[in-house]
C-alpha cells in the first residue's frame, strides 16, 4: 500500500465546540506516526478560522485540512461524507480514525462504504502489527476475548474509537500547516434539512472521575432493589453505574450506562452487582484498580476477570454488605471522634495516616 | 401505497447471554442452544412501520440476512403486523462484515421493494453493536440516512420530522422522500403479538432467497466482499486476583470487607 501514508483523525465538533475524542485520537495518531516516520493529519469541518484550526497542531497534527463553511457548523451527513471522501481520495492517508460517538457512528460507515474500505466499530485500542498493518482491537463475545480486526487490502484503514480510551494530549509548541480546502456543496448535500439544533444541558454525571463505582446489572431484579446500589454508593462515596440490560429495564438512565457503547470508567474500586460480565460491559471497567463481582451464577464470565468474586444473590449479599459497612463506619466514626476529631478524610480513605504535610 | 421496509436481525436472546462461550481451540462462538429472537431495537423500527400502516395505509415489508433456521423468528415480525418477509440466506453470504451485509440487504431491497419510501433499522444490534449497516445500506441505495432517531413525527405521512439524538445535543430534521432511519428505543413502545396476529402470520408470504436470486456481484458478498478480517482473538492479560468467595450472605459480606481492607480499599 505504498501510495497511502499518514494517520488521519476526523475532528468532531458540534456547533463550533470541538469534542475531546478528536484530540485523544490525535495523541494516538501522533504515536503511530512517530513509530513509522509519517505524518498526522486532522480533518476539521465546520465554520472555523485558520487560527482556530491551528490549535490542532499543538495537539499533535502536522497538517490540518480545514473545510470551512457556515453550512458545515451543523452536521449534515451527506455533505460531511462527500468532503471527507474527497480529502481522503486526494491525499490518500493510510488510516482514518473517528470517535465512536453518535455523530461519528453516523458518518464513518457511510464514508467507508463510499470508499469501499473496511471499518471497525468501537475500538478500545489501536496498534501496529509487525507487518505494519493497523490492528484494531475490538471486544469480542464471551467475557474474556478481544478480537484483532485488520483491513489488509483496502485503504484507508478505518476505525471508530471509544471516547476516553486514550488520554487527551497536553498541548505543545509545535510546527505544522493548515491547508484550506475548497468546499463545494449543493442543496442536495444538505438533506435531510436541519430545522433545529437543540443543545442539551451538559450534565456531568457523577460517574466521571468517581473513585468508587457501584454498578448494577440485570441480576438486581427490580427498580426497588436498585436502591441498594444507591445506598452502597453513598456509603462508599461513589457513584452508581448500570449495564445495558439494567438500562433497558428502566432501572437507571442511559447516561450512567457503562461499557462499549456507554461510559468507560477508571475507578479505584469497582463493584458489579448482578452483572454477568459480558465483554461489552467489561471493557468499560477493566482499568479499575480493584474489581469486585457479586453474582449468583458461579459460571458468570465476570468471575474470570475480577479480583474478588462473591458467589451469591446480589439482592441478599448487598444488604448484608451494607449492614456490615455501616457498623464498621459507625465504629470508625466513634473511634475517630474520640481519638482524632480533626481528621476529615473520612473512614474510607486508605492512605490517610495523618502525615500529609 | 407507499412501502416501508424494516431490516430485522435475528440474534441470540440477550436474556441467556450468560450461556454464551467461546470454543478455546477454534475461537468459534458456542451458542449453547440459545433461542434466537428479533434484535430488540428492530421491534421499535417495526413499530414505526406498523403505525404508518395503521395511520396512512402503508405496506410493511421485512427483510433479513440470516441462516435459514431463523424463518420462525421472522414470523414474529409478521405476527406483529408486517405484510411480508424476505430472507436472504445462502452459504455464499457467510462471513460477511458490515459492508458486505449492507450490500446484500440493499440488493434484496432493490429486488423486492424497489419503490420503498422508508427503510427502518434498529440503531444497533445487541450482539454485534457496530451500528454500521444502516448508513451503509443508505449508501448502496443512494438515499440519505438518519441514525440515533429518538422521535419521528409523521405529520401528513409525506413529510417527516425526525429527532437525531447526539447525546450532547439533538438535531431536528425534516425530510420528504426515500430515506433510511435507524431508531433507538426512545422512539416508541413496540406492540405485543396477539393470537390473531400469530394465526394471520402463518398465511403471510415469507420467501427465502439465495445470492443468485438477488443478482449480486459475488465479489461483494460474504467473506470475499468483506474488507475487514479477524486477525486473531486473544485473552486480555489478566492481572486480577480471581479470589472466589462463597457462603451465606453474612459470611461473604464479612469476608469481602476483610479482603477489601487487606488491599487498602476500605
XYZ file of C-alpha atoms in Angstrom:
623
model
C 0.000 0.000 0.000
C 2.887 2.259 -0.926
C 0.827 5.266 -2.023
C -1.045 5.601 1.209
C 0.712 7.476 4.016
C -0.229 9.306 7.172
C -2.593 8.788 10.103
C -5.674 10.949 9.954
C -8.180 11.945 12.560
C -11.643 13.323 11.958
C -12.105 16.151 14.465
C -15.671 16.074 15.735
C -17.307 19.376 16.584
C -20.831 20.387 17.450
C -21.721 23.958 16.612
C -18.096 25.050 16.971
C -17.331 23.090 20.096
C -14.554 20.546 19.462
C -15.079 17.198 21.230
C -12.302 15.689 23.319
C -12.363 12.398 21.460
C -10.796 14.003 18.375
C -7.933 15.351 20.473
C -7.489 11.971 22.176
C -7.202 10.373 18.755
C -4.667 12.985 17.624
C -2.469 11.848 20.530
C -2.723 8.209 19.437
C -2.190 9.080 15.767
C 0.939 11.035 16.769
C 2.330 7.966 18.499
C 1.630 5.706 15.496
C 3.023 8.262 13.044
C 6.222 8.734 15.042
C 6.738 4.971 15.140
C 6.516 4.740 11.359
C 8.032 8.046 10.382
C 4.968 9.550 8.783
C 2.651 12.466 9.488
C -0.585 13.168 11.334
C -3.476 14.766 9.506
C -6.501 16.386 11.164
C -9.746 16.789 9.229
C -11.734 19.726 10.504
C -15.149 20.569 9.056
C -17.102 23.498 10.414
C -17.339 27.255 10.447
C -13.787 27.903 11.627
C -10.970 30.379 11.120
C -7.475 29.220 10.227
C -6.319 30.394 13.647
C -8.791 28.059 15.351
C -7.701 25.184 13.112
C -4.091 25.882 14.066
C -4.802 24.872 17.658
C -4.986 21.269 16.473
C -1.278 21.410 15.610
C -0.458 21.814 19.276
C -2.317 18.547 19.970
C -0.163 16.616 17.500
C -1.339 17.347 13.945
C 1.237 18.092 11.233
C -1.363 19.035 8.656
C -4.841 20.349 9.347
C -7.237 20.024 6.418
C -9.783 22.739 7.029
C -13.162 22.727 5.335
C -14.704 25.975 6.486
C -18.229 26.978 5.531
C -21.129 28.351 7.542
C -23.313 25.406 6.481
C -20.790 22.998 7.984
C -21.198 24.339 11.522
C -24.134 21.943 11.779
C -23.626 18.274 10.985
C -25.055 17.127 7.662
C -24.228 13.507 6.898
C -24.206 13.760 3.103
C -22.116 16.950 2.951
C -19.656 15.662 5.527
C -19.369 12.293 3.773
C -18.698 13.966 0.464
C -15.965 16.266 1.785
C -14.237 13.632 3.918
C -14.201 11.230 0.954
C -12.902 13.961 -1.306
C -9.973 14.744 1.014
C -9.132 11.057 1.508
C -9.238 10.322 -2.217
C -6.978 13.271 -2.916
C -4.427 12.833 -0.094
C -4.512 9.035 0.407
C -3.958 8.566 4.144
C -3.221 5.015 5.299
C -5.665 5.268 8.208
C -8.589 7.390 9.344
C -9.835 7.445 12.941
C -13.224 8.764 14.008
C -14.707 8.987 17.512
C -17.311 6.336 18.320
C -19.901 8.978 19.199
C -23.381 9.268 17.652
C -22.040 11.722 15.076
C -19.028 9.510 14.334
C -21.208 6.414 14.110
C -23.462 8.253 11.665
C -20.593 9.443 9.461
C -17.946 6.716 9.469
C -19.975 3.843 7.950
C -21.142 5.911 5.014
C -17.620 7.203 4.361
C -16.255 3.635 4.499
C -18.945 2.371 2.134
C -18.289 5.147 -0.344
C -14.517 4.496 -0.201
C -15.233 0.723 -0.383
C -12.974 0.100 2.580
C -13.261 -1.655 5.944
C -14.369 -0.102 9.198
C -14.174 -1.456 12.711
C -16.512 -0.164 15.407
C -15.984 0.940 18.996
C -12.277 0.102 19.170
C -10.657 0.130 22.581
C -7.082 0.108 21.297
C -5.081 0.639 18.115
C -1.599 -0.689 17.421
C 0.652 -1.628 14.542
C 1.326 -5.267 13.689
C 4.830 -6.408 12.761
C 3.807 -6.135 9.116
C 2.830 -2.506 9.601
C -0.887 -3.255 9.311
C -3.090 -1.412 11.771
C -4.502 -3.739 14.413
C -7.876 -2.540 15.646
C -8.793 -4.044 18.984
C -12.494 -4.714 19.418
C -14.027 -6.546 22.366
C -15.474 -9.903 21.361
C -18.167 -12.141 22.764
C -17.951 -14.301 25.774
C -16.327 -12.356 28.543
C -12.603 -12.512 28.074
C -11.903 -12.357 24.353
C -10.647 -9.458 22.322
C -10.729 -9.527 18.533
C -7.942 -8.041 16.456
C -9.561 -6.635 13.326
C -7.464 -5.766 10.299
C -8.172 -4.374 6.874
C -5.385 -5.950 4.833
C -6.195 -4.928 1.278
C -8.185 -1.724 1.263
C -7.126 1.796 2.277
C -7.580 3.810 4.317
C -7.881 1.525 7.320
C -10.810 2.986 9.217
C -11.820 2.670 12.852
C -14.230 4.345 15.197
C -12.711 4.564 18.672
C -14.413 4.852 22.042
C -14.114 8.221 23.750
C -11.975 8.056 26.868
C -9.709 5.140 25.969
C -6.730 7.310 25.017
C -5.536 10.243 27.119
C -6.027 13.734 25.748
C -2.542 15.061 24.958
C -1.152 18.202 26.564
C -0.904 20.996 24.005
C 2.686 21.607 22.907
C 4.513 24.231 20.936
C 4.737 22.505 17.545
C 5.047 23.415 13.885
C 2.534 22.407 11.258
C 0.367 23.768 8.489
C -3.299 24.498 7.958
C -4.491 23.669 4.463
C -7.704 25.376 3.386
C -9.809 23.006 1.314
C -12.386 24.076 -1.243
C -15.948 23.481 -0.046
C -18.259 22.583 -2.889
C -21.639 21.587 -1.577
C -25.086 21.904 -3.080
C -28.594 21.856 -1.631
C -28.696 18.135 -2.403
C -25.859 17.551 0.080
C -27.787 19.308 2.840
C -30.744 16.923 3.063
C -32.393 15.901 5.278
C -32.866 19.559 6.170
C -31.828 20.527 9.679
C -34.587 22.674 11.149
C -33.234 22.970 14.662
C -30.163 22.287 16.785
C -31.005 21.809 20.449
C -28.019 21.768 22.778
C -28.698 19.631 25.819
C -27.774 20.861 29.196
C -24.366 19.335 29.826
C -24.850 17.178 32.832
C -21.636 15.951 34.336
C -22.504 12.534 35.594
C -21.125 11.609 38.989
C -19.524 8.613 37.274
C -16.921 10.784 35.570
C -13.872 10.615 37.766
C -15.570 8.694 40.603
C -13.086 6.738 42.716
C -15.705 4.138 43.626
C -18.240 2.820 41.119
C -21.115 0.578 42.155
C -22.689 -0.935 39.071
C -25.919 -2.888 38.828
C -26.873 -5.437 36.198
C -29.888 -7.496 35.217
C -29.419 -9.631 38.336
C -30.599 -6.744 40.516
C -34.051 -7.863 39.533
C -36.117 -4.735 40.089
C -36.134 -0.982 40.441
C -36.744 -1.347 44.205
C -33.571 -3.393 44.599
C -31.732 -0.641 42.749
C -31.960 1.422 45.956
C -29.365 -0.928 47.456
C -26.814 0.285 44.926
C -27.599 3.917 45.675
C -27.162 3.293 49.365
C -23.875 1.437 48.911
C -22.553 4.175 46.646
C -23.449 6.817 49.241
C -21.668 4.833 51.949
C -18.516 4.482 49.883
C -18.577 7.990 48.469
C -19.037 6.598 44.986
C -21.372 6.748 42.020
C -23.863 4.271 40.571
C -23.492 2.852 37.077
C -25.549 0.327 35.124
C -25.202 -2.339 32.479
C -27.196 -2.190 29.282
C -29.811 -4.785 30.344
C -30.432 -2.746 33.523
C -30.846 0.444 31.475
C -33.154 -1.421 29.100
C -35.272 -2.459 32.088
C -35.602 1.219 33.023
C -33.821 0.868 36.366
C -31.214 3.505 35.525
C -30.841 6.331 32.995
C -28.827 5.804 29.843
C -26.254 8.429 30.942
C -24.847 6.051 33.546
C -24.530 3.042 31.255
C -21.021 1.603 31.454
C -19.433 -0.335 28.632
C -18.648 -0.381 24.974
C -21.499 1.859 23.923
C -21.657 3.770 27.189
C -19.061 5.132 29.544
C -15.520 3.994 30.204
C -14.682 4.330 33.913
C -11.367 4.094 35.744
C -12.201 3.960 39.481
C -10.017 2.625 42.269
C -12.823 0.279 43.315
C -15.500 -1.145 41.040
C -18.298 -3.309 42.449
C -20.516 -5.091 39.939
C -23.727 -6.474 41.441
C -25.849 -8.884 39.431
C -23.546 -8.282 36.490
C -22.560 -11.314 34.401
C -19.588 -9.736 32.682
C -20.426 -9.587 29.005
C -17.356 -8.130 27.291
C -19.315 -5.084 26.106
C -19.522 -4.143 29.752
C -16.140 -5.394 30.941
C -14.227 -3.185 28.500
C -15.731 -0.206 30.247
C -14.357 -1.163 33.670
C -11.171 -3.126 33.014
C -8.882 -0.290 34.067
C -10.342 -0.250 37.576
C -7.770 -0.903 40.273
C -9.883 -3.490 42.100
C -12.867 -5.288 40.592
C -15.469 -6.932 42.835
C -18.233 -9.036 41.302
C -21.340 -10.312 43.041
C -23.341 -12.825 41.012
C -25.356 -15.898 41.845
C -24.173 -17.812 38.781
C -20.753 -19.304 39.603
C -20.101 -19.611 35.860
C -20.600 -15.923 35.109
C -17.707 -14.841 32.871
C -17.007 -11.842 35.095
C -15.552 -14.174 37.762
C -12.666 -14.843 35.375
C -11.584 -11.208 35.295
C -12.287 -9.939 38.781
C -10.246 -9.572 41.952
C -12.903 -10.668 44.407
C -15.843 -12.705 43.211
C -18.739 -13.280 45.545
C -20.994 -16.148 44.514
C -24.403 -15.161 45.787
C -27.607 -13.324 45.001
C -26.698 -9.640 44.902
C -30.066 -8.711 46.385
C -29.162 -10.710 49.505
C -25.423 -10.075 49.662
C -25.736 -6.302 49.274
C -27.978 -5.741 52.357
C -25.525 -7.806 54.453
C -22.559 -5.943 52.993
C -24.207 -2.562 53.557
C -25.159 -3.514 57.103
C -21.623 -4.516 57.972
C -20.152 -1.453 56.310
C -22.473 0.742 58.374
C -21.413 -0.995 61.584
C -17.832 -0.568 60.580
C -18.348 3.053 59.658
C -20.056 3.709 62.952
C -17.198 2.069 64.839
C -14.677 4.056 62.864
C -16.536 7.301 63.455
C -16.947 6.630 67.141
C -13.277 5.822 67.321
C -12.219 8.825 65.298
C -14.423 11.298 67.104
C -12.794 10.306 70.364
C -9.193 9.919 69.322
C -8.658 12.148 66.320
C -11.514 14.585 65.851
C -9.503 16.770 63.426
C -9.265 14.031 60.820
C -11.602 14.854 57.992
C -10.835 12.478 55.194
C -13.431 10.001 56.241
C -13.057 6.439 57.361
C -12.655 5.012 53.874
C -9.530 6.797 52.847
C -6.828 4.137 52.893
C -3.851 6.496 52.677
C -4.803 8.915 55.417
C -2.182 8.440 58.107
C -2.275 11.970 59.378
C 1.125 12.954 57.980
C 0.068 14.638 54.773
C 2.288 17.673 55.146
C -49.480 2.534 -1.329
C -46.118 3.687 -0.005
C -43.935 0.918 1.351
C -41.819 0.782 4.498
C -39.020 -1.768 4.656
C -37.859 -2.950 8.067
C -34.456 -4.612 8.442
C -34.541 -7.275 11.108
C -31.664 -9.221 12.614
C -32.210 -12.489 14.490
C -29.778 -12.621 17.442
C -29.180 -14.988 20.363
C -31.621 -13.988 23.140
C -29.751 -11.470 25.360
C -31.511 -12.889 28.432
C -29.393 -16.005 28.000
C -26.064 -14.417 27.150
C -24.538 -15.905 30.263
C -24.700 -19.206 28.355
C -22.531 -17.915 25.511
C -18.955 -19.126 25.398
C -16.048 -19.324 23.008
C -14.524 -22.616 21.976
C -10.994 -22.189 23.309
C -9.495 -24.145 20.398
C -11.366 -22.782 17.402
C -12.382 -19.408 18.758
C -15.874 -20.087 17.444
C -18.807 -18.784 19.421
C -20.777 -21.526 21.162
C -24.397 -20.520 21.389
C -25.352 -23.454 23.626
C -28.870 -23.814 22.227
C -29.821 -20.222 22.973
C -33.057 -19.342 21.173
C -32.988 -16.644 18.506
C -35.051 -13.503 18.935
C -35.567 -10.369 16.907
C -32.907 -7.837 17.891
C -34.901 -5.753 20.403
C -34.313 -2.384 18.726
C -35.580 -3.776 15.425
C -39.028 -4.138 17.016
C -39.066 -0.397 17.628
C -38.220 0.067 13.933
C -41.051 -2.291 13.012
C -43.467 -0.411 15.271
C -42.787 2.802 13.309
C -43.668 0.987 10.086
C -46.796 -0.568 11.608
C -48.014 2.860 12.721
C -47.544 4.124 9.161
C -49.637 1.149 8.081
C -52.336 1.858 10.686
C -52.481 5.616 10.080
C -51.702 6.014 6.391
C -52.210 2.563 4.882
C -48.550 1.831 4.133
C -47.340 -1.631 3.186
C -44.779 -3.161 5.550
C -42.047 -5.450 4.244
C -39.482 -7.142 6.477
C -36.038 -8.086 5.165
C -33.237 -10.004 6.797
C -29.983 -11.802 6.075
C -29.503 -14.821 8.309
C -29.275 -18.629 8.378
C -32.424 -20.419 7.080
C -33.481 -21.678 10.527
C -34.338 -18.116 11.551
C -37.548 -18.031 9.486
C -39.539 -18.648 12.681
C -38.038 -15.516 14.175
C -39.233 -13.546 11.149
C -42.720 -14.988 11.643
C -42.850 -12.973 14.833
C -42.449 -9.795 12.787
C -45.315 -10.963 10.576
C -47.376 -11.724 13.683
C -46.792 -8.170 14.884
C -48.389 -6.997 11.657
C -45.868 -6.860 8.803
C -47.298 -7.879 5.425
C -44.459 -9.992 4.039
C -40.894 -11.031 4.749
C -37.843 -11.801 2.635
C -34.847 -13.647 3.995
C -31.538 -13.690 2.129
C -29.951 -16.950 3.163
C -27.044 -18.618 1.442
C -23.700 -20.152 2.353
C -22.099 -17.643 -0.012
C -23.279 -14.842 2.288
C -21.482 -16.248 5.338
C -18.635 -14.374 6.981
C -19.923 -11.010 5.793
C -18.765 -7.860 7.586
C -20.982 -4.789 7.700
C -20.081 -3.624 4.193
C -20.952 -6.974 2.587
C -24.082 -7.261 4.749
C -25.290 -3.808 3.747
C -24.565 -4.526 0.089
C -26.601 -7.744 0.303
C -29.570 -6.176 2.109
C -29.527 -3.260 -0.339
C -29.590 -5.811 -3.177
C -32.542 -7.575 -1.576
C -34.414 -4.280 -1.201
C -33.669 -3.270 -4.817
C -35.049 -6.605 -5.972
C -38.107 -6.959 -3.745
C -39.069 -3.459 -2.598
C -37.588 -1.019 -5.136
C -40.249 1.625 -4.515
C -39.684 1.895 -0.772
C -40.407 5.245 0.873
C -38.655 4.470 4.122
C -36.184 1.891 5.385
C -36.192 1.351 9.133
C -33.485 -0.319 11.203
C -32.652 -0.657 14.867
C -29.823 1.725 15.659
C -27.693 -1.248 16.593
C -27.849 -4.942 17.168
C -27.225 -6.017 20.718
C -24.844 -8.795 19.673
C -22.560 -7.026 17.228
C -23.186 -3.422 18.235
C -21.469 -1.900 15.220
C -24.340 0.444 14.203
C -22.806 0.435 10.741
C -25.245 -1.392 8.499
C -27.999 1.253 8.247
C -25.809 4.114 6.902
C -24.137 1.654 4.533
C -27.485 0.415 3.181
C -28.357 4.073 2.559
C -25.115 4.499 0.622
C -25.791 1.483 -1.602
C -29.336 2.684 -2.283
C -28.261 6.294 -2.825
C -30.626 7.799 -0.271
C -29.970 9.899 2.877
C -29.818 8.343 6.316
C -30.516 9.473 9.864
C -29.256 7.431 12.820
C -29.901 7.647 16.580
C -33.532 8.546 15.852
C -35.370 9.104 19.134
C -38.548 10.667 17.732
C -40.495 10.635 14.460
C -43.486 12.826 13.666
C -45.296 11.604 10.585
C -47.408 14.747 10.115
C -49.311 14.072 6.856
C -47.463 10.839 6.056
C -45.375 12.640 3.443
C -43.110 14.985 5.379
C -41.343 13.543 8.402
C -39.866 15.429 11.315
C -37.114 13.362 12.863
C -35.013 13.864 16.001
C -31.428 12.588 15.966
C -30.016 12.220 19.454
C -26.330 13.220 19.522
C -26.049 12.689 23.298
C -24.829 16.275 23.886
C -27.429 17.773 21.590
C -30.364 16.964 19.353
C -30.684 17.626 15.662
C -34.229 18.095 14.408
C -34.512 17.245 10.734
C -37.284 17.374 8.142
C -37.454 15.130 5.154
C -39.593 14.113 2.222
C -38.756 11.143 0.035
C -36.927 7.851 0.415
C -34.700 7.672 3.488
C -33.041 5.198 5.869
C -33.784 5.703 9.573
C -32.039 3.900 12.430
C -34.061 4.170 15.625
C -33.289 4.000 19.345
C -35.598 2.530 21.982
C -36.850 6.003 22.946
C -38.772 6.243 19.685
C -41.786 4.169 20.803
C -43.034 1.119 22.669
C -43.408 -1.862 20.301
C -46.770 -3.606 20.302
C -47.166 -7.123 21.621
C -48.074 -10.093 19.493
C -51.612 -11.431 19.907
C -53.217 -14.691 18.875
C -54.933 -13.176 15.839
C -51.581 -11.901 14.687
C -49.986 -15.317 15.088
C -52.739 -17.011 13.109
C -52.558 -14.386 10.380
C -48.759 -14.685 10.204
C -48.963 -18.321 9.128
C -50.654 -17.248 5.910
C -48.378 -14.335 5.089
C -45.668 -14.703 2.444
C -42.167 -15.438 3.734
C -39.702 -16.009 0.917
C -36.131 -17.274 1.278
C -33.763 -16.077 -1.432
C -30.280 -17.204 -2.420
C -27.427 -14.972 -3.570
C -28.159 -16.000 -7.152
C -31.787 -14.868 -6.789
C -30.600 -11.357 -5.944
C -28.327 -10.595 -8.936
C -25.480 -9.712 -6.576
C -21.870 -9.102 -7.567
C -20.295 -12.186 -5.974
C -17.071 -10.307 -5.236
C -19.014 -8.021 -2.884
C -20.785 -10.578 -0.709
C -19.841 -12.885 2.144
C -16.267 -13.133 3.269
C -14.879 -12.261 -0.198
C -16.728 -8.968 -0.156
C -15.622 -8.067 3.365
C -12.626 -5.734 3.589
C -12.148 -6.444 7.294
C -10.716 -9.657 8.722
C -10.365 -11.016 12.211
C -6.601 -11.461 12.503
C -6.841 -13.255 15.815
C -8.614 -13.423 19.109
C -6.686 -13.073 22.306
C -7.265 -13.172 26.003
C -6.511 -9.842 27.573
C -3.735 -10.296 30.111
C -5.429 -10.940 33.403
C -3.624 -9.499 36.360
C -6.624 -9.997 38.578
C -6.631 -11.924 41.820
C -9.676 -14.024 40.919
C -10.393 -14.909 44.547
C -13.807 -16.507 44.828
C -15.856 -16.094 47.999
C -18.764 -18.444 48.753
C -21.145 -18.870 51.648
C -24.127 -17.292 53.368
C -24.756 -13.585 52.722
C -23.463 -12.560 56.151
C -20.315 -14.627 55.810
C -19.455 -13.469 52.332
C -20.144 -9.835 53.231
C -17.751 -10.081 56.172
C -15.131 -11.836 54.080
C -15.401 -9.283 51.282
C -14.882 -6.455 53.740
C -11.782 -8.183 55.132
C -10.275 -8.703 51.714
C -11.022 -5.165 50.591
C -9.404 -3.949 53.778
C -6.314 -6.057 53.079
C -5.831 -4.404 49.690
C -6.300 -0.937 51.140
C -9.733 -0.269 49.694
C -11.615 0.120 52.977
